[in-house]
């Protein structure tokens, strides 16, 4: 009987302690945090500018140059993972990433037939150079982009 009484006293004390820690609404500071705007590559006013594409005359030429430079980069940096080669692992890895408002690559996501191929595809994309960020209404914005990378054994 004595144990039950002590337990009730302890519970009352805990409830009292919890009530003391409650904050008043006026004591909470609310800060504003700007969310980075994301605009799809296909519709952005000014696409990100890949190094070497600065002299393109308009947005369509910059898009074409961007896509060519990405493909050139993938070909140059591509290394078939030795283990995947030995095991005969092949297939297409879909890579999604973003060029953020500072022109850096971020948010790399991969989906493919094997983790080794996904890891290599992510490495290739992570090694992309810094770019001039995409612009929408005069503001630098995040631009999502996706590309398939084919791993084929010949």
XYZ file of N, CA, C and O in Angstrom:
616
model
N 0.818 -1.196 0.000
C 0.000 0.000 0.000
C 0.863 1.262 0.000
O 0.553 2.218 -0.680
N 1.936 1.218 0.689
C 2.840 2.362 0.773
C 3.476 2.661 -0.589
O 3.617 3.807 -0.962
N 3.791 1.664 -1.366
C 4.397 1.856 -2.678
C 3.451 2.597 -3.621
O 3.869 3.468 -4.355
N 2.204 2.286 -3.606
C 1.224 2.938 -4.464
C 1.137 4.421 -4.131
O 1.112 5.270 -5.003
N 1.132 4.758 -2.880
C 1.062 6.149 -2.446
C 2.279 6.922 -2.917
O 2.150 8.030 -3.442
N 3.451 6.363 -2.837
C 4.664 7.034 -3.312
C 4.629 7.248 -4.831
O 5.038 8.276 -5.319
N 4.111 6.287 -5.536
C 3.995 6.394 -6.983
C 3.077 7.548 -7.362
O 3.386 8.349 -8.218
N 1.973 7.696 -6.688
C 1.051 8.791 -6.977
C 1.688 10.136 -6.690
O 1.528 11.079 -7.448
N 2.438 10.216 -5.653
C 3.122 11.472 -5.324
C 4.128 11.800 -6.416
O 4.225 12.927 -6.877
N 4.854 10.807 -6.880
C 5.835 11.019 -7.946
C 5.157 11.490 -9.227
O 5.630 12.388 -9.888
N 4.033 10.908 -9.590
C 3.315 11.302 -10.785
C 2.836 12.750 -10.663
O 2.974 13.539 -11.575
N 2.290 13.125 -9.514
C 1.841 14.507 -9.319
C 3.010 15.471 -9.461
O 2.891 16.537 -10.054
N 4.160 15.096 -8.966
C 5.334 15.962 -9.046
C 5.774 16.135 -10.500
O 6.084 17.206 -10.950
N 5.725 15.053 -11.306
C 6.095 15.123 -12.718
C 5.134 16.015 -13.488
O 5.545 16.812 -14.311
N 3.860 15.897 -13.220
C 2.880 16.745 -13.887
C 3.109 18.213 -13.559
O 3.051 19.068 -14.423
N 3.419 18.490 -12.352
C 3.692 19.849 -11.923
C 4.930 20.376 -12.640
O 4.943 21.497 -13.121
N 5.949 19.565 -12.768
C 7.177 19.951 -13.449
C 6.915 20.267 -14.920
O 7.418 21.227 -15.451
N 6.074 19.487 -15.557
C 5.751 19.722 -16.953
C 5.013 21.039 -17.143
O 5.246 21.760 -18.092
N 4.139 21.366 -16.243
C 3.392 22.616 -16.342
C 4.309 23.819 -16.205
O 4.092 24.839 -16.832
N 5.356 23.719 -15.462
C 6.286 24.825 -15.259
C 7.062 25.119 -16.549
O 7.386 26.260 -16.831
N 7.334 24.099 -17.371
C 8.143 24.264 -18.573
C 7.376 24.787 -19.791
O 7.945 24.960 -20.840
N 6.104 25.077 -19.684
C 5.307 25.544 -20.811
C 5.712 26.980 -21.149
O 5.841 27.833 -20.283
N 5.917 27.243 -22.454
C 6.303 28.578 -22.911
C 5.079 29.401 -23.270
O 4.084 28.879 -23.761
N 5.181 30.681 -23.088
C 4.142 31.606 -23.497
C 4.343 31.908 -24.980
O 5.475 31.988 -25.460
N 3.290 32.096 -25.730
C 3.374 32.357 -27.163
C 4.221 33.598 -27.445
O 4.975 33.643 -28.417
N 4.146 34.600 -26.631
C 4.905 35.831 -26.832
C 6.402 35.625 -26.664
O 7.202 36.440 -27.120
N 6.821 34.523 -26.021
C 8.243 34.250 -25.799
C 8.905 33.567 -26.993
O 10.115 33.409 -27.030
N 8.130 33.167 -27.988
C 8.664 32.441 -29.136
C 8.957 33.428 -30.258
O 8.100 34.217 -30.641
N 10.199 33.370 -30.785
C 10.569 34.232 -31.902
C 10.317 33.482 -33.208
O 10.647 32.313 -33.339
N 9.733 34.183 -34.158
C 9.454 33.588 -35.461
C 10.345 34.279 -36.477
O 10.312 35.500 -36.611
N 11.159 33.491 -37.170
C 12.042 34.051 -38.189
C 11.561 33.649 -39.563
O 10.952 32.602 -39.735
N 11.836 34.491 -40.531
C 11.470 34.157 -41.896
C 12.662 33.517 -42.574
O 13.781 33.980 -42.452
N 12.398 32.428 -43.280
C 13.440 31.731 -44.001
C 13.031 31.656 -45.456
O 11.946 31.182 -45.784
N 13.899 32.167 -46.348
C 13.571 32.141 -47.765
C 13.746 30.739 -48.307
O 14.753 30.097 -48.080
N 12.746 30.283 -49.017
C 12.814 28.975 -49.646
C 13.379 29.156 -51.046
O 12.999 30.074 -51.772
N 14.332 28.297 -51.404
C 14.929 28.397 -52.724
C 13.899 27.955 -53.767
O 13.333 26.875 -53.691
N 13.639 28.809 -54.736
C 12.656 28.541 -55.776
C 13.257 27.572 -56.793
O 14.423 27.682 -57.160
N 12.454 26.627 -57.251
C 12.891 25.638 -58.229
C 12.085 25.817 -59.515
O 10.858 25.856 -59.482
N 12.800 25.941 -60.646
C 12.136 26.123 -61.941
C 12.662 25.057 -62.904
O 13.879 24.936 -63.084
N 11.775 24.274 -63.523
C 12.210 23.215 -64.443
C 13.069 23.737 -65.596
O 12.842 24.829 -66.124
N 14.044 22.927 -65.997
C 14.968 23.273 -67.084
C 14.218 23.634 -68.367
O 14.589 24.571 -69.064
N 13.160 22.905 -68.666
C 12.422 23.099 -69.925
C 11.742 24.465 -70.035
O 11.521 24.954 -71.148
N 11.413 25.097 -68.901
C 10.646 26.352 -68.985
C 11.352 27.566 -68.381
O 10.808 28.662 -68.424
N 12.551 27.393 -67.857
C 13.234 28.518 -67.209
C 13.580 29.610 -68.237
O 13.874 29.317 -69.396
N 13.514 30.848 -67.796
C 13.815 31.976 -68.686
C 15.258 31.935 -69.169
O 15.526 32.153 -70.348
N 16.204 31.703 -68.238
C 17.622 31.632 -68.578
C 18.224 30.409 -67.908
O 18.379 30.387 -66.686
N 18.559 29.398 -68.719
C 19.095 28.148 -68.182
C 20.452 28.392 -67.523
O 21.121 29.388 -67.813
N 20.867 27.471 -66.637
C 22.219 27.585 -66.082
C 23.237 27.572 -67.231
O 23.021 26.902 -68.253
N 24.326 28.292 -67.053
C 25.334 28.362 -68.114
C 26.530 27.498 -67.732
O 27.236 27.784 -66.761
N 26.717 26.429 -68.501
C 27.841 25.511 -68.317
C 29.098 26.237 -68.794
O 29.052 26.955 -69.793
N 30.232 26.084 -68.092
C 31.467 26.722 -68.576
C 31.749 26.334 -70.033
O 31.705 25.162 -70.400
N 31.974 27.340 -70.868
C 32.189 27.119 -72.293
C 30.973 27.484 -73.119
O 31.043 27.530 -74.347
N 29.841 27.742 -72.455
C 28.601 28.094 -73.169
C 28.274 29.583 -73.035
O 27.176 30.006 -73.393
N 29.203 30.357 -72.532
C 28.936 31.779 -72.267
C 28.616 32.569 -73.531
O 27.906 33.575 -73.474
N 29.128 32.141 -74.672
C 28.934 32.900 -75.912
C 27.671 32.523 -76.679
O 27.426 33.072 -77.758
N 26.879 31.614 -76.140
C 25.613 31.257 -76.798
C 24.726 32.501 -76.839
O 24.630 33.238 -75.851
N 24.075 32.737 -77.984
C 23.344 33.989 -78.193
C 21.986 34.066 -77.521
O 21.516 35.144 -77.186
N 21.319 32.911 -77.350
C 19.984 32.951 -76.756
C 19.776 31.713 -75.891
O 20.646 30.841 -75.804
N 18.627 31.631 -75.260
C 18.347 30.548 -74.314
C 18.319 29.179 -74.990
O 18.780 28.191 -74.427
N 17.793 29.112 -76.219
C 17.766 27.833 -76.934
C 19.175 27.330 -77.213
O 19.464 26.141 -77.055
N 20.072 28.230 -77.627
C 21.463 27.846 -77.869
C 22.148 27.439 -76.559
O 22.943 26.508 -76.539
N 21.831 28.147 -75.461
C 22.413 27.797 -74.154
C 21.938 26.423 -73.694
O 22.702 25.651 -73.137
N 20.645 26.110 -73.939
C 20.112 24.782 -73.587
C 20.858 23.695 -74.361
O 21.273 22.686 -73.796
N 20.995 23.900 -75.663
C 21.679 22.922 -76.504
C 23.134 22.757 -76.061
O 23.623 21.631 -75.917
N 23.815 23.863 -75.825
C 25.206 23.824 -75.378
C 25.315 23.114 -74.023
O 26.191 22.268 -73.825
N 24.404 23.429 -73.100
C 24.384 22.801 -71.772
C 24.288 21.283 -71.916
O 25.060 20.536 -71.320
N 23.344 20.826 -72.731
C 23.133 19.391 -72.907
C 24.348 18.720 -73.555
O 24.756 17.627 -73.147
N 24.953 19.389 -74.526
C 26.153 18.843 -75.166
C 27.308 18.753 -74.176
O 28.032 17.758 -74.140
N 27.475 19.786 -73.357
C 28.575 19.810 -72.384
C 28.381 18.749 -71.299
O 29.353 18.142 -70.843
N 27.134 18.533 -70.881
C 26.853 17.480 -69.886
C 27.242 16.127 -70.475
O 27.922 15.322 -69.820
N 26.822 15.854 -71.701
C 27.142 14.574 -72.343
C 28.646 14.409 -72.516
O 29.202 13.328 -72.286
N 29.323 15.479 -72.905
C 30.778 15.448 -73.064
C 31.453 15.145 -71.716
O 32.383 14.344 -71.645
N 30.955 15.769 -70.659
C 31.496 15.547 -69.315
C 31.314 14.084 -68.892
O 32.243 13.466 -68.358
N 30.131 13.530 -69.145
C 29.853 12.134 -68.774
C 30.816 11.203 -69.522
O 31.413 10.302 -68.921
N 30.997 11.433 -70.828
C 31.916 10.589 -71.614
C 33.348 10.695 -71.085
O 34.055 9.697 -70.975
N 33.775 11.907 -70.762
C 35.150 12.140 -70.302
C 35.409 11.513 -68.931
O 36.454 10.921 -68.685
N 34.444 11.632 -68.015
C 34.623 11.173 -66.634
C 34.241 9.706 -66.415
O 34.546 9.143 -65.380
N 33.589 9.101 -67.383
C 33.041 7.751 -67.238
C 34.140 6.718 -66.995
O 35.112 6.634 -67.729
N 33.973 5.937 -65.952
C 34.836 4.795 -65.665
C 33.926 3.642 -65.249
O 33.204 3.757 -64.268
N 33.978 2.552 -66.010
C 33.129 1.402 -65.673
C 33.671 0.778 -64.398
O 34.858 0.459 -64.322
N 32.852 0.605 -63.367
C 33.337 -0.024 -62.131
C 33.870 -1.433 -62.427
O 33.172 -2.240 -63.049
N 35.110 -1.704 -62.028
C 35.758 -2.974 -62.337
C 34.944 -4.174 -61.860
O 34.780 -5.152 -62.582
N 34.407 -4.099 -60.643
C 33.608 -5.206 -60.099
C 32.362 -5.451 -60.944
O 31.997 -6.593 -61.212
N 31.720 -4.374 -61.378
C 30.511 -4.507 -62.204
C 30.867 -5.098 -63.563
O 30.125 -5.915 -64.108
N 32.026 -4.705 -64.087
C 32.495 -5.240 -65.365
C 32.727 -6.744 -65.259
O 32.277 -7.520 -66.107
N 33.416 -7.157 -64.191
C 33.708 -8.582 -63.977
C 32.439 -9.409 -63.788
O 32.382 -10.565 -64.208
N 31.433 -8.815 -63.160
C 30.178 -9.526 -62.911
C 29.185 -9.402 -64.067
O 28.095 -9.968 -64.029
N 29.564 -8.638 -65.086
C 28.685 -8.473 -66.243
C 27.461 -7.616 -65.960
O 26.444 -7.734 -66.641
N 27.562 -6.727 -64.984
C 26.419 -5.864 -64.631
C 26.368 -4.697 -65.604
O 27.350 -3.994 -65.806
N 25.212 -4.513 -66.210
C 25.030 -3.417 -67.157
C 23.625 -2.850 -66.995
O 22.805 -3.406 -66.285
N 23.378 -1.743 -67.644
C 22.049 -1.157 -67.595
C 22.087 0.344 -67.613
O 23.133 0.972 -67.743
N 20.921 0.937 -67.458
C 20.753 2.392 -67.496
C 20.504 2.903 -66.086
O 19.644 2.394 -65.379
N 21.260 3.925 -65.710
C 21.077 4.585 -64.412
C 20.464 5.953 -64.685
O 21.013 6.743 -65.464
N 19.334 6.218 -64.062
C 18.691 7.528 -64.182
C 19.194 8.401 -63.041
O 19.143 7.998 -61.879
N 19.700 9.572 -63.399
C 20.258 10.489 -62.408
C 19.444 11.776 -62.421
O 19.221 12.366 -63.481
N 18.997 12.180 -61.240
C 18.322 13.469 -61.074
C 19.190 14.306 -60.149
O 19.732 13.795 -59.162
N 19.331 15.581 -60.486
C 20.115 16.485 -59.647
C 19.620 17.903 -59.868
O 18.730 18.139 -60.693
N 20.190 18.815 -59.117
C 19.806 20.223 -59.235
C 21.056 21.072 -59.359
O 22.089 20.751 -58.774
N 20.944 22.128 -60.132
C 21.955 23.175 -60.133
C 21.354 24.234 -59.220
O 20.306 24.811 -59.533
N 21.953 24.446 -58.052
C 21.330 25.348 -57.075
C 21.534 26.812 -57.459
O 22.163 27.120 -58.479
N 21.016 27.712 -56.644
C 21.053 29.140 -56.971
C 22.451 29.735 -56.880
O 22.657 30.886 -57.230
N 23.422 28.933 -56.465
C 24.824 29.372 -56.454
C 25.594 28.738 -57.617
O 26.785 28.956 -57.772
N 24.910 27.894 -58.411
C 25.539 27.257 -59.560
C 26.228 25.942 -59.237
O 26.939 25.384 -60.070
N 25.999 25.428 -58.038
C 26.618 24.171 -57.618
C 25.655 22.997 -57.782
O 24.439 23.172 -57.703
N 26.202 21.811 -57.966
C 25.392 20.598 -58.103
C 24.958 20.138 -56.719
O 25.761 20.077 -55.792
N 23.681 19.814 -56.566
C 23.172 19.335 -55.277
C 22.033 18.341 -55.519
O 21.552 18.189 -56.634
N 21.625 17.671 -54.461
C 20.467 16.783 -54.501
C 20.567 15.654 -55.511
O 19.581 15.326 -56.176
N 21.733 15.018 -55.622
C 21.909 13.939 -56.590
C 21.145 12.704 -56.128
O 21.312 12.248 -55.005
N 20.288 12.185 -57.009
C 19.543 10.944 -56.738
C 19.720 10.027 -57.940
O 19.677 10.486 -59.085
N 19.910 8.744 -57.670
C 20.113 7.788 -58.759
C 19.165 6.610 -58.629
O 18.734 6.265 -57.527
N 18.850 6.012 -59.769
C 18.052 4.784 -59.778
C 18.549 3.932 -60.940
O 18.558 4.380 -62.088
N 19.000 2.731 -60.604
C 19.530 1.863 -61.636
C 19.524 0.411 -61.212
O 19.045 0.076 -60.123
N 20.087 -0.448 -62.053
C 20.039 -1.883 -61.791
C 20.981 -2.366 -60.696
O 20.817 -3.477 -60.201
N 21.980 -1.549 -60.313
C 22.958 -1.992 -59.326
C 23.573 -0.798 -58.602
O 23.767 0.261 -59.202
N 23.878 -0.987 -57.323
C 24.456 0.098 -56.508
C 25.807 0.560 -57.039
O 26.149 1.735 -56.940
N 26.606 -0.353 -57.580
C 27.920 0.038 -58.116
C 27.756 1.020 -59.280
O 28.501 2.004 -59.376
N 26.795 0.744 -60.150
C 26.548 1.637 -61.285
C 25.975 2.964 -60.804
O 26.345 4.036 -61.302
N 25.080 2.915 -59.828
C 24.503 4.146 -59.264
C 25.588 5.021 -58.641
O 25.592 6.243 -58.812
N 26.502 4.387 -57.930
C 27.586 5.135 -57.270
C 28.477 5.827 -58.301
O 28.860 6.981 -58.130
N 28.794 5.141 -59.388
C 29.621 5.735 -60.445
C 28.880 6.882 -61.134
O 29.464 7.932 -61.400
N 27.602 6.703 -61.396
C 26.814 7.772 -62.027
C 26.776 9.010 -61.119
O 26.934 10.138 -61.595
N 26.590 8.795 -59.820
C 26.571 9.922 -58.868
C 27.928 10.613 -58.825
O 28.012 11.846 -58.756
N 29.010 9.845 -58.887
C 30.365 10.424 -58.872
C 30.577 11.317 -60.094
O 31.099 12.427 -59.989
N 30.144 10.829 -61.251
C 30.293 11.600 -62.494
C 29.556 12.932 -62.384
O 30.102 13.993 -62.696
N 28.318 12.894 -61.928
C 27.508 14.117 -61.824
C 28.052 15.052 -60.750
O 28.103 16.271 -60.936
N 28.511 14.495 -59.638
C 29.071 15.330 -58.565
C 30.325 16.073 -59.020
O 30.655 17.123 -58.469
N 31.002 15.558 -60.046
C 32.227 16.205 -60.519
C 31.963 17.290 -61.569
O 32.912 17.857 -62.110
N 30.688 17.578 -61.844
C 30.370 18.663 -62.783
C 30.924 19.980 -62.245
O 30.938 20.210 -61.027
N 31.364 20.872 -63.123
C 31.927 22.150 -62.660
C 30.846 23.111 -62.163
O 29.660 22.931 -62.458
N 31.278 24.120 -61.445
C 30.361 25.182 -61.015
C 29.885 25.918 -62.271
O 30.650 26.121 -63.213
N 28.619 26.279 -62.268
C 28.016 26.959 -63.417
C 27.455 28.306 -62.989
O 27.304 28.566 -61.800
N 27.108 29.106 -63.976
C 26.349 30.316 -63.683
C 24.917 29.831 -63.465
O 24.374 29.114 -64.302
N 24.289 30.168 -62.324
C 22.958 29.615 -62.025
C 21.881 30.053 -63.013
O 22.008 31.080 -63.674
N 20.821 29.252 -63.062
C 19.662 29.606 -63.869
C 18.977 30.831 -63.273
O 19.011 31.049 -62.065
N 18.349 31.620 -64.135
C 17.695 32.856 -63.694
C 16.229 32.853 -64.114
O 15.890 32.489 -65.239
N 15.385 33.254 -63.178
C 13.952 33.406 -63.442
C 13.526 34.750 -62.874
O 13.712 35.004 -61.691
N 13.015 35.625 -63.732
C 12.604 36.982 -63.330
C 13.724 37.727 -62.597
O 13.512 38.377 -61.577
N 14.929 37.576 -63.110
C 16.080 38.284 -62.558
C 16.646 37.707 -61.275
O 17.551 38.283 -60.684
N 16.142 36.582 -60.835
C 16.594 35.969 -59.578
C 17.214 34.596 -59.858
O 16.684 33.811 -60.640
N 18.358 34.331 -59.212
C 18.994 33.019 -59.336
C 18.095 31.980 -58.667
O 17.603 32.192 -57.564
N 17.855 30.866 -59.361
C 16.959 29.825 -58.859
C 17.600 28.446 -59.002
O 18.562 28.262 -59.735
N 17.013 27.482 -58.305
C 17.428 26.084 -58.392
C 16.774 25.485 -59.637
O 15.589 25.707 -59.899
N 17.567 24.716 -60.408
C 17.055 24.118 -61.636
C 17.267 22.603 -61.591
O 18.404 22.134 -61.615
N 16.183 21.826 -61.509
C 16.318 20.366 -61.541
C 16.636 19.891 -62.962
O 16.201 20.505 -63.939
N 17.396 18.823 -63.040
C 17.784 18.264 -64.335
C 17.918 16.758 -64.167
O 18.273 16.282 -63.093
N 17.635 16.017 -65.205
C 17.802 14.560 -65.133
C 18.449 14.065 -66.430
O 18.265 14.663 -67.494
N 19.188 12.980 -66.274
C 19.908 12.407 -67.404
C 20.058 10.902 -67.191
O 20.329 10.472 -66.067
N 19.873 10.111 -68.243
C 20.174 8.685 -68.122
C 21.639 8.451 -68.479
O 22.174 9.092 -69.372
N 22.297 7.558 -67.767
C 23.666 7.158 -68.093
C 23.631 5.665 -68.372
O 23.227 4.887 -67.497
N 24.016 5.282 -69.572
C 23.982 3.883 -69.986
C 25.323 3.195 -69.710
O 26.367 3.690 -70.146
N 25.261 2.090 -69.000
C 26.444 1.269 -68.744
C 26.305 0.040 -69.627
O 25.435 -0.804 -69.392
N 27.142 -0.030 -70.678
C 27.066 -1.146 -71.604
C 28.429 -1.819 -71.695
O 29.465 -1.146 -71.698
N 28.424 -3.136 -71.791
C 29.652 -3.900 -71.964
C 29.717 -4.321 -73.420
O 28.778 -4.909 -73.952
N 30.835 -3.992 -74.089
C 30.964 -4.329 -75.513
C 32.065 -5.336 -75.727
O 33.035 -5.392 -75.062
